[in-house]
Amino acid sequence: MKIKMKHCLMVILSFVYLGVAKIYALEPAYCVNVKNSNISWVSGLNNNIRVLEFNGNTKYFKECKKKLNEKAEVERIINDYFDEYLSGKFLQDKPLLMKTVFENDNLNRFIYAGFLWNRNSNLSKYMRDEIDSNSLGINDCVAKKLNIDLKDFLLYASRELVQRCVSYDIHEGDLQTNLAIRQVSTYRLAKLLGIDNLVVKSDFVKLLTNHGEKLGVLTDKASGIATDEIKETDFIIDPTFQRDLVNLQILDTITNEQDHNPGNCFFKVKEGKLTGVEAFDNEGGFGLNTNLQNGLCWGVISPLLTEENKINLPHVSKFLAQKILATENDDIKEILKDLLSDSQIDSCIKRFNILKSALNNTISENKKFLLTDEEWSRDTMSEEISEKYGNTYLTHFLRKLDISFE
């Protein structure tokens, strides 16, 4: 019992101060019919993601499944892995896995194998070939008979199980929506502030598939190119890149998003210039923390607010500043009331008002603080990456992307 509690506590703490989930089910915004369509899969850190190709566009779907008891959850994982994820391949392995996982203490070992990001977990050790599959609830003699890639199966299972762990406050039979509501809420808030170009469009939808109806979050594909492509090419940094990162840092401070790094962003390029950024996997925000002195990325990024309650940046977009100053508490409540709990909404509004106060203080003292889109320049970039403002998003991203600014 102590192992179980420690395991779940670690996962919950990784989503610090999540708040209480809504007790009612989300209503899908619309239905998408992908019956008889080609569906592939990509792997997120916490999600098994369907890739949908339709109407000439690529979309991504993260399913919100109903919370089940542990035994039923494992049965569903095994069935869905073979029937949907592998599209009926290697079905002879299914009964072998089902039998061994439910023998003796194997079920407990399987469920509490841990997650890849925890190097001390049995799953992480197995991926590094430090232990055998017995420690994860799959007898080694059975593992040798399997035709599937066992590591792939265990990673698939771990992503399903993390959904159950972060759904600690959700009753069995209800949808596991704790991450989904954050993704949709982030997009709605960005849209309210006129900066929805920074995060992928996200809607809660019903997906009609050959395997039945699925509920979850449908997102657009982010615009631009991935981190690896950026590192392989020499780009000129356009000042609009600074503007986008400043706007994203402000948005993430309001939502308390802790997980925006170059790895979960795409980068917009035009005529050899790095011009902007668009973030995906926007599901780490809307916790209850309201201390804006902690900084983002778990403290890696310097706080956006100084101790004197001013903005710790040389400049901010005039457009975004005007949007923030014109936005009232009721505007935020209206767009989030069907998604987040009262405590989550109240915490978001508190962060928003703290930032608004600091914004007012900075504007009143520095008449050159706000910039129109045309006023961002190489000089404003040089000013931000000086040591004066610490590790801002611009400084952090340039270093992570191994881009020198001269």
XYZ file of C-alpha atoms in Angstrom:
406
model
C 0.000 0.000 0.000
C 2.874 2.359 0.797
C 4.369 1.789 -2.683
C 1.044 2.564 -4.326
C 0.599 5.789 -2.384
C 4.163 6.953 -3.093
C 3.733 6.187 -6.807
C 0.475 8.129 -7.163
C 1.732 10.997 -5.018
C 4.744 11.492 -7.301
C 2.501 11.718 -10.348
C 0.055 14.093 -8.692
C 2.871 16.325 -7.442
C 4.222 16.564 -10.989
C 0.956 18.386 -11.780
C 1.268 20.641 -8.736
C -1.961 22.085 -7.320
C -4.217 20.761 -10.059
C -7.398 21.874 -8.364
C -10.684 20.003 -8.236
C -12.190 18.686 -11.463
C -15.678 19.542 -12.613
C -18.273 17.039 -11.487
C -20.225 17.195 -14.736
C -19.254 15.872 -18.151
C -17.933 18.159 -20.860
C -20.151 18.596 -23.867
C -18.409 18.060 -27.233
C -18.307 21.142 -29.448
C -18.938 19.047 -32.563
C -18.556 15.551 -34.060
C -15.829 14.385 -36.415
C -16.430 11.260 -38.512
C -13.205 9.360 -39.252
C -14.775 5.966 -39.959
C -12.833 4.080 -42.629
C -10.105 6.737 -42.497
C -6.418 6.028 -42.002
C -5.452 6.664 -38.393
C -1.859 6.546 -37.173
C -0.386 7.176 -33.739
C 2.266 9.352 -32.145
C 3.461 9.215 -28.569
C 3.272 12.121 -26.165
C 4.742 12.084 -22.680
C 1.330 11.539 -21.098
C -0.883 10.623 -24.072
C -1.280 8.069 -26.833
C -2.288 10.383 -29.660
C -4.254 9.558 -32.808
C -3.102 11.320 -35.981
C -6.006 12.079 -38.290
C -5.724 13.074 -41.946
C -8.899 14.564 -43.387
C -9.953 17.471 -45.570
C -6.293 17.954 -46.467
C -5.318 18.727 -42.872
C -3.514 16.913 -40.091
C -5.236 16.828 -36.699
C -4.315 15.223 -33.394
C -6.755 13.578 -31.003
C -6.186 12.856 -27.315
C -8.935 10.616 -25.980
C -10.541 11.114 -22.573
C -11.535 7.632 -21.444
C -13.785 6.779 -18.532
C -12.010 6.027 -15.285
C -12.159 2.309 -14.442
C -11.035 0.203 -11.530
C -7.500 -1.136 -11.781
C -8.366 -4.577 -13.156
C -10.774 -3.202 -15.765
C -8.262 -0.506 -16.741
C -5.538 -3.082 -17.467
C -7.965 -5.212 -19.489
C -8.884 -2.117 -21.541
C -5.216 -1.223 -22.075
C -4.420 -4.655 -23.470
C -7.537 -4.801 -25.649
C -7.103 -1.278 -27.048
C -3.404 -1.821 -27.729
C -4.045 -4.829 -29.965
C -7.417 -3.892 -31.434
C -6.832 -0.188 -32.165
C -3.197 0.791 -31.693
C -1.880 -2.244 -33.608
C -5.010 -2.534 -35.796
C -5.469 -6.236 -35.054
C -1.824 -7.302 -35.507
C -0.191 -9.955 -33.305
C -3.534 -10.924 -31.768
C -2.005 -14.224 -30.667
C -0.071 -12.248 -28.045
C -3.163 -10.810 -26.410
C -4.221 -13.851 -24.343
C -0.607 -14.462 -23.294
C -0.298 -10.919 -21.938
C -3.738 -10.977 -20.356
C -2.983 -14.235 -18.537
C 0.446 -13.314 -17.172
C -0.539 -9.820 -16.015
C -3.355 -11.194 -13.865
C -1.280 -13.921 -12.233
C -0.226 -13.625 -8.571
C 1.230 -10.163 -7.805
C 1.843 -9.257 -11.448
C -1.120 -6.873 -11.668
C 0.303 -4.682 -8.907
C 3.770 -4.685 -10.521
C 2.277 -3.754 -13.888
C 0.125 -0.891 -12.633
C 2.890 0.577 -10.470
C 5.788 0.127 -12.892
C 6.091 3.916 -12.991
C 6.773 6.349 -15.789
C 9.612 7.040 -18.181
C 10.425 10.499 -16.802
C 11.199 8.981 -13.383
C 14.637 7.381 -13.766
C 14.130 5.396 -10.566
C 10.941 3.726 -11.786
C 10.927 0.102 -12.884
C 9.705 1.180 -16.317
C 12.638 3.539 -16.798
C 15.096 0.884 -15.595
C 13.580 -1.671 -17.971
C 13.903 0.739 -20.899
C 17.601 1.042 -20.027
C 17.874 -2.792 -19.878
C 18.796 -2.705 -16.205
C 16.029 -5.100 -15.100
C 13.879 -7.717 -16.824
C 10.135 -7.676 -17.428
C 9.364 -9.718 -14.302
C 9.601 -6.506 -12.297
C 6.862 -4.976 -14.440
C 4.382 -7.835 -14.066
C 5.168 -9.729 -17.267
C 6.939 -13.012 -16.641
C 10.208 -13.221 -18.531
C 9.328 -16.622 -19.994
C 6.160 -15.107 -21.482
C 8.009 -12.013 -22.710
C 10.311 -14.210 -24.810
C 7.302 -15.721 -26.594
C 5.742 -12.400 -27.566
C 5.891 -11.087 -31.131
C 5.147 -7.481 -30.177
C 7.724 -4.909 -29.168
C 7.263 -5.241 -25.397
C 8.905 -1.890 -24.689
C 6.413 -0.210 -27.012
C 3.519 -1.909 -25.215
C 4.778 -0.905 -21.775
C 5.203 2.718 -22.852
C 1.690 2.686 -24.314
C 0.367 1.291 -21.029
C 2.260 3.848 -18.938
C 0.688 6.730 -20.867
C -2.769 5.286 -20.245
C -2.005 4.790 -16.559
C -0.740 8.346 -16.063
C -4.188 9.543 -17.150
C -5.685 7.468 -14.359
C -3.196 8.797 -11.801
C -3.815 12.469 -12.599
C -7.547 11.708 -12.434
C -7.245 11.032 -8.694
C -10.234 13.303 -7.959
C -12.463 11.803 -10.660
C -14.941 9.066 -9.803
C -14.922 5.704 -11.585
C -17.254 5.867 -14.559
C -16.565 9.566 -15.237
C -14.347 10.892 -18.010
C -10.679 11.511 -17.223
C -10.589 15.136 -18.326
C -8.052 16.768 -15.978
C -5.510 17.337 -18.754
C -8.038 17.959 -21.526
C -9.722 20.878 -19.780
C -6.359 22.603 -19.388
C -5.588 22.299 -23.081
C -8.949 23.739 -24.150
C -8.847 26.427 -21.438
C -5.423 27.582 -22.609
C -6.661 28.026 -26.167
C -9.789 29.883 -25.051
C -7.824 32.301 -22.865
C -5.271 32.905 -25.626
C -8.137 33.642 -28.015
C -9.713 36.057 -25.523
C -6.416 37.968 -25.368
C -5.952 37.932 -29.157
C -2.834 35.733 -29.098
C -4.328 32.387 -30.134
C -1.672 32.233 -32.873
C 0.721 31.133 -30.101
C -1.058 27.869 -29.182
C -2.693 25.180 -31.288
C -6.463 25.372 -31.755
C -8.043 22.909 -29.328
C -11.652 21.723 -29.019
C -13.384 19.024 -26.994
C -15.107 16.836 -29.603
C -16.781 13.516 -30.281
C -14.808 11.305 -32.663
C -16.737 8.692 -34.663
C -14.429 5.749 -35.432
C -14.647 2.136 -36.540
C -14.186 1.261 -32.865
C -17.061 3.386 -31.580
C -17.455 6.920 -30.321
C -14.523 8.597 -28.592
C -14.515 11.814 -26.563
C -11.430 13.971 -26.260
C -9.428 16.950 -27.443
C -8.864 17.615 -31.136
C -5.998 19.949 -31.973
C -4.597 21.421 -35.132
C -1.055 20.695 -36.198
C 1.254 23.466 -35.029
C 2.580 25.769 -37.735
C 6.259 25.725 -38.578
C 9.137 23.315 -38.059
C 10.410 21.292 -35.128
C 13.404 21.890 -32.869
C 15.712 19.496 -34.713
C 15.200 21.324 -37.990
C 15.950 24.651 -36.320
C 19.252 23.373 -34.962
C 20.372 22.181 -38.387
C 19.874 25.545 -40.118
C 21.244 29.030 -39.649
C 18.319 31.395 -39.375
C 18.201 35.139 -38.960
C 16.196 36.021 -35.847
C 13.335 38.321 -36.763
C 12.156 40.702 -34.003
C 8.682 39.162 -34.261
C 10.208 36.042 -32.670
C 10.943 38.094 -29.558
C 7.408 39.505 -29.555
C 5.878 36.010 -29.747
C 8.024 34.679 -26.911
C 7.223 37.690 -24.724
C 3.524 37.114 -25.391
C 3.860 33.396 -24.652
C 5.702 34.071 -21.389
C 2.887 36.394 -20.317
C 0.200 33.856 -21.282
C 2.019 31.064 -19.449
C 2.330 33.229 -16.350
C -1.429 33.785 -16.347
C -2.211 30.092 -16.858
C 0.770 28.927 -14.736
C 1.876 26.634 -17.579
C 5.150 25.029 -16.469
C 6.030 22.892 -19.452
C 6.731 25.105 -22.454
C 10.158 24.417 -23.892
C 11.413 24.303 -27.495
C 10.553 20.590 -27.566
C 6.809 21.245 -27.452
C 6.817 24.197 -29.822
C 7.014 24.569 -33.588
C 8.888 27.502 -35.064
C 7.641 29.691 -37.880
C 10.105 30.477 -40.645
C 9.750 32.909 -43.530
C 12.386 33.734 -46.132
C 15.206 32.393 -43.991
C 14.033 34.220 -40.874
C 12.815 32.743 -37.598
C 9.602 34.723 -37.172
C 7.446 33.125 -34.507
C 6.453 30.214 -32.305
C 3.382 28.024 -31.746
C 3.083 25.755 -28.692
C 1.340 22.395 -28.413
C 0.800 20.007 -25.445
C -0.760 22.932 -23.590
C -2.089 20.868 -20.691
C 0.190 21.820 -17.796
C -1.540 24.974 -16.623
C -4.404 26.141 -14.414
C -3.120 24.874 -11.114
C -3.839 26.760 -7.904
C -0.438 28.407 -7.446
C -0.647 32.207 -7.429
C 2.925 33.053 -6.462
C 4.353 34.738 -9.549
C 7.797 34.945 -7.981
C 8.498 31.256 -8.664
C 9.176 31.530 -12.395
C 8.070 29.177 -15.165
C 9.495 25.803 -16.272
C 9.657 24.815 -12.589
C 11.787 27.838 -11.712
C 14.171 27.670 -14.687
C 12.689 30.862 -16.159
C 13.150 34.083 -14.216
C 9.934 35.419 -12.629
C 7.955 37.771 -14.833
C 7.376 40.117 -11.897
C 10.042 41.950 -9.922
C 9.905 42.387 -6.155
C 8.794 45.977 -6.837
C 5.725 44.582 -8.665
C 6.849 45.547 -12.155
C 7.298 43.487 -15.330
C 10.739 41.886 -15.593
C 11.041 42.503 -19.345
C 12.333 45.496 -21.309
C 9.222 45.631 -23.497
C 5.752 44.189 -23.925
C 3.414 44.177 -26.924
C 1.147 47.232 -26.878
C -1.629 45.152 -28.444
C -1.471 42.470 -25.721
C -1.128 45.008 -22.916
C -4.249 46.824 -24.088
C -6.121 43.505 -24.288
C -5.112 42.589 -20.744
C -6.022 45.977 -19.308
C -9.423 45.868 -21.034
C -10.241 42.335 -19.824
C -12.415 42.006 -16.718
C -12.753 39.136 -14.258
C -16.180 38.242 -15.642
C -14.719 37.878 -19.139
C -12.389 35.153 -17.855
C -15.141 33.447 -15.847
C -17.415 33.352 -18.892
C -14.975 31.449 -21.135
C -13.782 29.009 -18.450
C -16.915 28.305 -16.406
C -17.813 25.100 -18.263
C -14.273 23.727 -18.028
C -12.561 24.568 -14.753
C -13.511 24.434 -11.104
C -14.224 27.587 -9.133
C -10.861 27.294 -7.387
C -8.999 26.985 -10.689
C -10.823 29.976 -12.168
C -10.276 32.061 -9.025
C -6.539 31.249 -9.075
C -6.285 32.194 -12.748
C -8.046 35.501 -12.104
C -5.779 36.227 -9.143
C -2.671 35.648 -11.288
C -4.199 37.784 -14.033
C -4.896 40.691 -11.686
C -1.432 40.503 -10.103
C 0.082 40.713 -13.584
C -2.299 43.508 -14.596
C -1.228 45.531 -11.566
C 2.456 45.062 -12.415
C 1.737 45.982 -16.023
C 0.102 49.227 -14.945
C 3.020 50.044 -12.651
C 5.568 49.473 -15.409
C 3.665 51.425 -18.056
C 3.252 54.432 -15.764
C 6.995 54.554 -15.092
C 8.354 53.713 -18.554
C 6.695 55.428 -21.519
C 8.779 53.359 -23.970
C 7.780 50.028 -22.421
C 4.981 49.187 -24.870
C 5.824 48.444 -28.502
C 3.716 48.231 -31.632
C 4.419 45.309 -33.965
C 6.690 47.536 -36.076
C 8.815 48.691 -33.135
C 10.397 45.363 -32.164
C 13.998 45.367 -33.395
C 17.474 43.939 -33.008
C 18.037 46.548 -30.312
C 15.048 45.318 -28.290
C 16.317 41.757 -28.623
C 19.800 42.734 -27.477
C 18.268 44.525 -24.533
C 16.295 41.468 -23.402
C 19.110 38.934 -23.676
C 21.390 41.097 -21.564
C 21.907 39.808 -18.042
C 19.589 42.462 -16.627
C 16.395 40.412 -17.013
C 17.733 36.948 -16.228
C 16.529 33.863 -18.061
C 13.507 35.089 -20.044
C 11.780 32.913 -22.644
C 13.813 34.573 -25.395
C 17.103 33.910 -23.613
C 16.081 30.368 -22.692
C 14.848 29.406 -26.158
C 17.886 30.808 -27.961
C 20.181 28.849 -25.681
C 18.173 25.625 -25.978
C 18.066 25.981 -29.768
C 21.815 26.688 -29.790
C 21.264 29.971 -31.645
C 23.734 32.762 -31.127
C 22.537 36.339 -31.402
C 25.124 38.809 -32.573
